[in-house]
Short mmCIF file of C-alpha atoms and ligand atoms in Angstrom, two decimals:
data_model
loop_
_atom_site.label_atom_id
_atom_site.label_comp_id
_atom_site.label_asym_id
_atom_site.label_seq_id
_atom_site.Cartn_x
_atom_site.Cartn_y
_atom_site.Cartn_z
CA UNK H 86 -154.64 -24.59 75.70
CA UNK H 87 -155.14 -28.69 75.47
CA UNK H 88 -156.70 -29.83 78.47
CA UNK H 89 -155.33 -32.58 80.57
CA UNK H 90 -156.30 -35.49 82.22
CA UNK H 91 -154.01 -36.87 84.70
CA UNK H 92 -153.94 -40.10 86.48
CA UNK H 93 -151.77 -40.72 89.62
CA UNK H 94 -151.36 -44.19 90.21
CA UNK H 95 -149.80 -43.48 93.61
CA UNK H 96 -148.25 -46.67 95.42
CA UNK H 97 -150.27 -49.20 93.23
CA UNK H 98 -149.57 -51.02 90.19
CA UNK H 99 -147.45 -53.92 88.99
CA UNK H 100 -146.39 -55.23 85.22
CA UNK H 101 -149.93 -56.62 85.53
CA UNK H 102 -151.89 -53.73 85.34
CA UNK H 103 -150.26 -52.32 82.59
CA UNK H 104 -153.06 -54.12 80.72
CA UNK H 105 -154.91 -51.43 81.81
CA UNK H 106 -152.93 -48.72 79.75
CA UNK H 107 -153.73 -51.48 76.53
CA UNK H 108 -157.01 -51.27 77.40
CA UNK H 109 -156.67 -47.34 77.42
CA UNK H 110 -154.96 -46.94 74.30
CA UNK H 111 -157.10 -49.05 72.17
CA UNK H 112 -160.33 -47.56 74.01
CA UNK H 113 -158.80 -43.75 73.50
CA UNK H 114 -156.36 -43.36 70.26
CA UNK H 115 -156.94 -40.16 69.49
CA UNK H 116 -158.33 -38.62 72.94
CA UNK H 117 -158.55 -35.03 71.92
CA UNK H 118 -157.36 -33.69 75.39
CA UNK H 119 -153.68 -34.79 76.62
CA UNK H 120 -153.34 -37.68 78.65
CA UNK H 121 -150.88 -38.28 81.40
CA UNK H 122 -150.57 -41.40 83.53
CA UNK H 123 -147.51 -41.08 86.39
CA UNK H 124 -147.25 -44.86 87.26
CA UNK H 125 -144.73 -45.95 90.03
CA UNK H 126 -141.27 -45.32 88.92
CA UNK H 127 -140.80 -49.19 88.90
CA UNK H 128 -143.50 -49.34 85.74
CA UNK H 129 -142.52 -46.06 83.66
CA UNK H 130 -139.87 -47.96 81.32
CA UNK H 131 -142.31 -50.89 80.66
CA UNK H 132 -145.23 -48.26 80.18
CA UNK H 133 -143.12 -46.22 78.01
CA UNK H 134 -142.61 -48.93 75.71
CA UNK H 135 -146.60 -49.35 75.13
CA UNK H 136 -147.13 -45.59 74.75
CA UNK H 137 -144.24 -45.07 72.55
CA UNK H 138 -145.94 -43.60 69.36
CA UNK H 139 -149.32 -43.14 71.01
CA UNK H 140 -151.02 -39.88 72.69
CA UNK H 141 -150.07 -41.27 76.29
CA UNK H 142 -147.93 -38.89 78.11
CA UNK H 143 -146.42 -40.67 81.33
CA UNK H 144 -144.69 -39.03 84.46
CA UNK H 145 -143.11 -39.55 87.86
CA UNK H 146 -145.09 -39.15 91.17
CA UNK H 147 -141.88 -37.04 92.63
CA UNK H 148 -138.10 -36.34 91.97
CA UNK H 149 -135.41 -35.47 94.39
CA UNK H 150 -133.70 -31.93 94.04
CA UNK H 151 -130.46 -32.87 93.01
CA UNK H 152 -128.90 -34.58 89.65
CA UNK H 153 -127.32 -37.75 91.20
CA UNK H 154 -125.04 -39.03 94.07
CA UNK H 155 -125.55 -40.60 97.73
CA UNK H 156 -129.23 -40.28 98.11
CA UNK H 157 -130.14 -44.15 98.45
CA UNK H 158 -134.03 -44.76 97.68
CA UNK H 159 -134.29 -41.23 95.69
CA UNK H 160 -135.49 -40.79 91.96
CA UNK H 161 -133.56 -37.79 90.23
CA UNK H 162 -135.59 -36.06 87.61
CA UNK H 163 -133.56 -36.66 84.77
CA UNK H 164 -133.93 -40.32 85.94
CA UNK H 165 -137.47 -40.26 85.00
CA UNK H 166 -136.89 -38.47 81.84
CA UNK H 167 -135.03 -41.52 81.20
CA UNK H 168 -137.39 -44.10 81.83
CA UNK H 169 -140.22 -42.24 79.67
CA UNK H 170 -141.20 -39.36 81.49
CA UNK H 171 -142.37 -35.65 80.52
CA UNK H 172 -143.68 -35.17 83.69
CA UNK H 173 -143.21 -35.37 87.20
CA UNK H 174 -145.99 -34.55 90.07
CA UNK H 175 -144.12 -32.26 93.01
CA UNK H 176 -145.64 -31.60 96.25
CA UNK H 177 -148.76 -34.05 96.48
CA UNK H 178 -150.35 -33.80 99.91
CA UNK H 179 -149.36 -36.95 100.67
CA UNK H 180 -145.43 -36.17 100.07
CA UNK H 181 -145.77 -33.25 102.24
CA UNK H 182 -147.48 -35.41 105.14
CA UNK H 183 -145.44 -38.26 104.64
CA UNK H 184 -142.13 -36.86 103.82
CA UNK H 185 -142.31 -33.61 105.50
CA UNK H 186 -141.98 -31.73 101.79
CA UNK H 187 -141.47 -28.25 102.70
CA UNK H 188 -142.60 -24.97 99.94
CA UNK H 189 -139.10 -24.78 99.72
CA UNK H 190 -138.13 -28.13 98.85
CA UNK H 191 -140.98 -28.75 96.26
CA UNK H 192 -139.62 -25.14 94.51
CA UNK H 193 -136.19 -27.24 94.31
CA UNK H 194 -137.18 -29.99 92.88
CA UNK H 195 -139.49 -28.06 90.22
CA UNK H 196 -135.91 -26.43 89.27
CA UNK H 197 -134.74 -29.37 89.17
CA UNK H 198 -137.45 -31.01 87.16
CA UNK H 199 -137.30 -28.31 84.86
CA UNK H 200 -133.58 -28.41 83.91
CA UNK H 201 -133.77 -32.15 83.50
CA UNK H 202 -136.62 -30.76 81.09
CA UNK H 203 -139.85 -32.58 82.76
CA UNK H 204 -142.79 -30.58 83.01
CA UNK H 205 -143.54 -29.91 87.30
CA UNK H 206 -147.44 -30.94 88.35
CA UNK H 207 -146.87 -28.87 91.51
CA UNK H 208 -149.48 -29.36 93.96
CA UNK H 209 -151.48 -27.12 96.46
CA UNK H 210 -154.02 -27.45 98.62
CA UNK H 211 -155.91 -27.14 102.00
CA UNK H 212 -156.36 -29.32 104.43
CA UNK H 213 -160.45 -29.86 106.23
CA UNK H 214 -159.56 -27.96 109.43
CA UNK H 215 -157.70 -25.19 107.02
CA UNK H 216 -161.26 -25.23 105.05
CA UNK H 217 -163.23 -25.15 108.02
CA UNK H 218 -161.12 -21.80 109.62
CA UNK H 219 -161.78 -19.76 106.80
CA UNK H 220 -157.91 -19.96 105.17
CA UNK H 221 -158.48 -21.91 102.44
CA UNK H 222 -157.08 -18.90 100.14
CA UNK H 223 -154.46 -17.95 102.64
CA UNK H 224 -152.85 -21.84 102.66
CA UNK H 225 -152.97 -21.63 99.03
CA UNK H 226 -151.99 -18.27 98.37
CA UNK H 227 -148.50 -19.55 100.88
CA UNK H 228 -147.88 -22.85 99.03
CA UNK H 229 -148.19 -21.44 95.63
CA UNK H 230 -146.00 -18.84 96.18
CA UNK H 231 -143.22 -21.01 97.73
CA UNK H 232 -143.73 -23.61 95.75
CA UNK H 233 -143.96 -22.44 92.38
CA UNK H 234 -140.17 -21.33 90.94
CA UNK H 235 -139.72 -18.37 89.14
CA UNK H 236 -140.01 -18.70 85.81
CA UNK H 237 -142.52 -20.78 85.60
CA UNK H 238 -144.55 -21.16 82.44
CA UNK H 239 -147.10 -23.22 80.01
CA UNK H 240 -143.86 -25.03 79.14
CA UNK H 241 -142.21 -26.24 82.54
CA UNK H 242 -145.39 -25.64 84.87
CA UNK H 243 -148.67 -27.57 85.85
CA UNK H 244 -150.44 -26.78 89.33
CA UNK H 245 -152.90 -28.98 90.44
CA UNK H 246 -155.74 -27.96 93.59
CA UNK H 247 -156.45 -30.90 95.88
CA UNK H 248 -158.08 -29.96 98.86
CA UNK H 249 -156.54 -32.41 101.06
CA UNK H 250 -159.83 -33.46 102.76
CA UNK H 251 -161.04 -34.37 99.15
CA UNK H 252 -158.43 -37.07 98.40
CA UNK H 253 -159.97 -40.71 99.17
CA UNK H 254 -162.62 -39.20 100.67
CA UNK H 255 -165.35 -39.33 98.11
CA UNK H 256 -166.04 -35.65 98.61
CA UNK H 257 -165.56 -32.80 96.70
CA UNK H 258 -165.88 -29.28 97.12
CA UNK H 259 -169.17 -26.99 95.88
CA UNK H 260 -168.49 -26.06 92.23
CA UNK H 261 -168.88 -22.80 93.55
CA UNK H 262 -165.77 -23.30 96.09
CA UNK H 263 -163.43 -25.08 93.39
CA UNK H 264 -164.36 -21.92 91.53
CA UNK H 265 -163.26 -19.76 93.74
CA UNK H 266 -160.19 -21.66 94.28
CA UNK H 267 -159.41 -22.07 90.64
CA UNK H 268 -160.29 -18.20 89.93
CA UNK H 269 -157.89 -17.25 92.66
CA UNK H 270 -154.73 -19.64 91.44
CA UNK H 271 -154.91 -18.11 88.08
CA UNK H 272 -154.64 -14.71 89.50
CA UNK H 273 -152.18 -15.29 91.28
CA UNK H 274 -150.37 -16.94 88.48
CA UNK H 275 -150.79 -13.58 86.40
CA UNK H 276 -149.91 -11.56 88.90
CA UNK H 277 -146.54 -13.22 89.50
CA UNK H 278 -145.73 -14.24 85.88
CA UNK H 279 -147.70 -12.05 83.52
CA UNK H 280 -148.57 -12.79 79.94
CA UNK H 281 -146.64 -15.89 80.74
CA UNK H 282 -149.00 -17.29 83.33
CA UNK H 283 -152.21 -17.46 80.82
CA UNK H 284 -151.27 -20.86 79.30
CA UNK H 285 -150.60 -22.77 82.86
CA UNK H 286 -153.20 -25.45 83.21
CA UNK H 287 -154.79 -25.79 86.58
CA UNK H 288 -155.94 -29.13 87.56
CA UNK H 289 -158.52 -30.06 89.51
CA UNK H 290 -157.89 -32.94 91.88
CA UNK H 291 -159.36 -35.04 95.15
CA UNK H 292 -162.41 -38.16 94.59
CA UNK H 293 -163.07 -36.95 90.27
CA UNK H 294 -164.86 -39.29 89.34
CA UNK H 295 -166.76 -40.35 85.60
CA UNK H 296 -170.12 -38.99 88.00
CA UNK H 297 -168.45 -35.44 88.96
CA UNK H 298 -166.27 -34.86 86.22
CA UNK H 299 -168.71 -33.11 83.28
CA UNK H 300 -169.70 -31.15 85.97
CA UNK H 301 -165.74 -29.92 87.49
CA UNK H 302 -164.64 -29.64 83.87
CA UNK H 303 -167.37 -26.88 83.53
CA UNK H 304 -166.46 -24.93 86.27
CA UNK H 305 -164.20 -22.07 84.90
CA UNK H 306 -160.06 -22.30 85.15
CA UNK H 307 -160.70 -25.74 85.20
CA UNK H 308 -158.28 -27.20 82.69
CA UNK H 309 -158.25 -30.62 83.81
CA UNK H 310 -157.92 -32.91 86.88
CA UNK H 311 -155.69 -34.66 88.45
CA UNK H 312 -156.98 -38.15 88.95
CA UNK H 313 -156.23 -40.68 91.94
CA UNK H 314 -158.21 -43.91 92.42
CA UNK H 315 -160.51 -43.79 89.06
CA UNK H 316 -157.32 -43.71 86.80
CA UNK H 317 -156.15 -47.01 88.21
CA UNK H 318 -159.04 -48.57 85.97
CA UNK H 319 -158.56 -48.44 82.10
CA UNK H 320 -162.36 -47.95 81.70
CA UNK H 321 -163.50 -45.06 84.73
CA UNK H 322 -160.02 -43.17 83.61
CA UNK H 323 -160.92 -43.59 80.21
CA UNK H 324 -164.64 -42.20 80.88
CA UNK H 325 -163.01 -38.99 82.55
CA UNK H 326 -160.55 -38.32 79.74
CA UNK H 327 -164.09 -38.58 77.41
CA UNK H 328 -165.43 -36.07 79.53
CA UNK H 329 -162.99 -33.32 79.33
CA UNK H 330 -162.43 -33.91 75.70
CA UNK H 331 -166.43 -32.92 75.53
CA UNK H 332 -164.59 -29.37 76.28
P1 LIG R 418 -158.37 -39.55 94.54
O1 LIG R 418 -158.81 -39.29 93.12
O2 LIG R 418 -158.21 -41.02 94.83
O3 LIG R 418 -159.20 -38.82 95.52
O4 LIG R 418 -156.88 -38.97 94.66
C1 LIG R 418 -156.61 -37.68 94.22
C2 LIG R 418 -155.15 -37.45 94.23
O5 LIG R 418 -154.53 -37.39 95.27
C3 LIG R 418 -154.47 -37.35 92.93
O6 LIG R 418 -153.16 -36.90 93.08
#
C-alpha cells in the first residue's frame, strides 16, 4: 500500500501561491509516499501544468452528482478530471455543514466520481458533542455506510477520519482514540467489501501538523492524513509528507 499525504487547500489559494507547489516539487522529487494537493478548482489547470511529469497527484475539493447540464456554480467530476485531477475529496465536514451534503448525496457523487474515473476521498467523522455522548463509532459506523458506494475499492476509494471538533481547532484526538477509530473503519471496510477492502487507505485528518504527524503516522490503520492548514505552506506540508515517507 503507498501511503498518502493529502493537502486540502480549502477556499484559499490564488496563481500566487502556486509557488508553493515549486517550492514542493524541488524540496520533494522523489517523496516516497504519494502526494496529493486538491487546490481550488480555479488553480487545478495551472497546477497541473507544474506537476505534469512529477510525483504530485492533484484533486478537487468536491464534484456534483451528475455529468453536465443546468447546475450553475457546480463542478462535475469529469470536469476535474479535465483540469488535472485523479482525485476528488466527497463529504468534508464542512460540505455537509455548509451545503447540507446528505450520506446519500456524497454516495452519488462517489459514483459519479468513479465513472468519470477520479479516485473518491470520502470523508467521515464526528462532531465534539457526538464525541462527548459516547457515539463516536455509531456516527461513523452511519456515514460510512451511506456514504461509501458499493463497490468500492483500493482503486476508486479513499476515506479519510476528521473528527469534526479537530479541524482548525489545534486539537487532536488521543492516539489511542484515532486508533480506535481507524481500527473500527477498516473493519468495517472488510466486512462490507472483503478481500477488496484491505488496500483502502484511511486517512487521518483535523490540526496534523509537522509536531503530531510521526506520532499519527504510527498509530496503526493509519495510512496517511488528510491535511488542512499546514499544506497551504510548501515547507510544513513538505515536513509532513517527510514524515510519513519515514513509514
Ligand atoms: P486542518 O488541518 O486545518 O485542521 O483541516 C483539516 C481538514 O479539514 C482537511 O480536510
Amino acid at each position: 500500500m503507498r501511503r498518502l499525504a493529502a493537502g486540502n487547500w480549502k477556499m484559499n489559494g490564488s496563481t500566487a501561491s502556486l509557488g508553493e507547489i515549486r517550492s514542493l516539487l524541488a524540496d520533494h522529487p522523489d517523496p516516497g509516499c504519494e502526494m496529493l494537493i486538491c487546490p481550488p478548482a480555479t488553480l487545478l489547470a495551472p497546477m497541473a501544468a507544474l506537476a505534469a511529469g512529477t510525483a504530485l497527484s492533484l484533486g478537487g475539493q468536491d464534484c456534483h452528482q451528475n455529468t453536465s447540464g443546468a447546475h450553475t456554480g457546480d463542478v462535475s467530476a469529469a470536469m476535474l478530471k479535465d483540469a488535472g485531477a485523479g482525485y476528488v475529496i466527497l463529504g468534508h465536514s464542512e460540505r455537509r455543514a455548509d451545503h447540507g451534503e446528505t450520506d446519500q448525496l456524497v454516495a452519488q457523487k462517489a459514483l459519479a466520481a468513479r465513472e468519470a474515473g477520479l479516485v473518491a476521498v470520502i470523508c467521515l467523522g464526528e462532531t465534539g458533542g457526538e464525541r462527548d455522548a459516547g457515539r463516536t463509532l455509531d456516527v461513523v459506523g452511519a456515514q460510512l455506510a451511506g456514504s461509501v458506494p458499493d463497490g468500492a475499492s483500493a482503486a476508486n476509494t479513499v476515506i479519510a477520519y476528521e473528527p469534526v471538533w479537530a479541524i482548525g481547532t489545534g486539537r487532536i484526538p488521543t492516539l489511542e482514540q484515532i486508533a480506535e477509530v481507524h481500527d473500527f473503519i477498516a473493519r468495517a471496510l472488510n466486512a462490507r467489501f472483503g478481500s477488496a477492502a484491505g488496500a483502502i487507505r484511511i486517512l487521518y485528518g483535523g490540526s496534523v501538523k509537522p509536531s503530531n504527524a510521526g506520532e499519527i503516522f504510527a498509530v496503526p490503520h493509519v495510512h496517511g492524513a488528510l491535511v488542512g492548514g499546514a499544506s497551504l505552506k510548501a515547507a510544513d506540508f513538505g515536513a509532513i509528507v517527510s514524515a510519513l515517507a519515514a513509514f
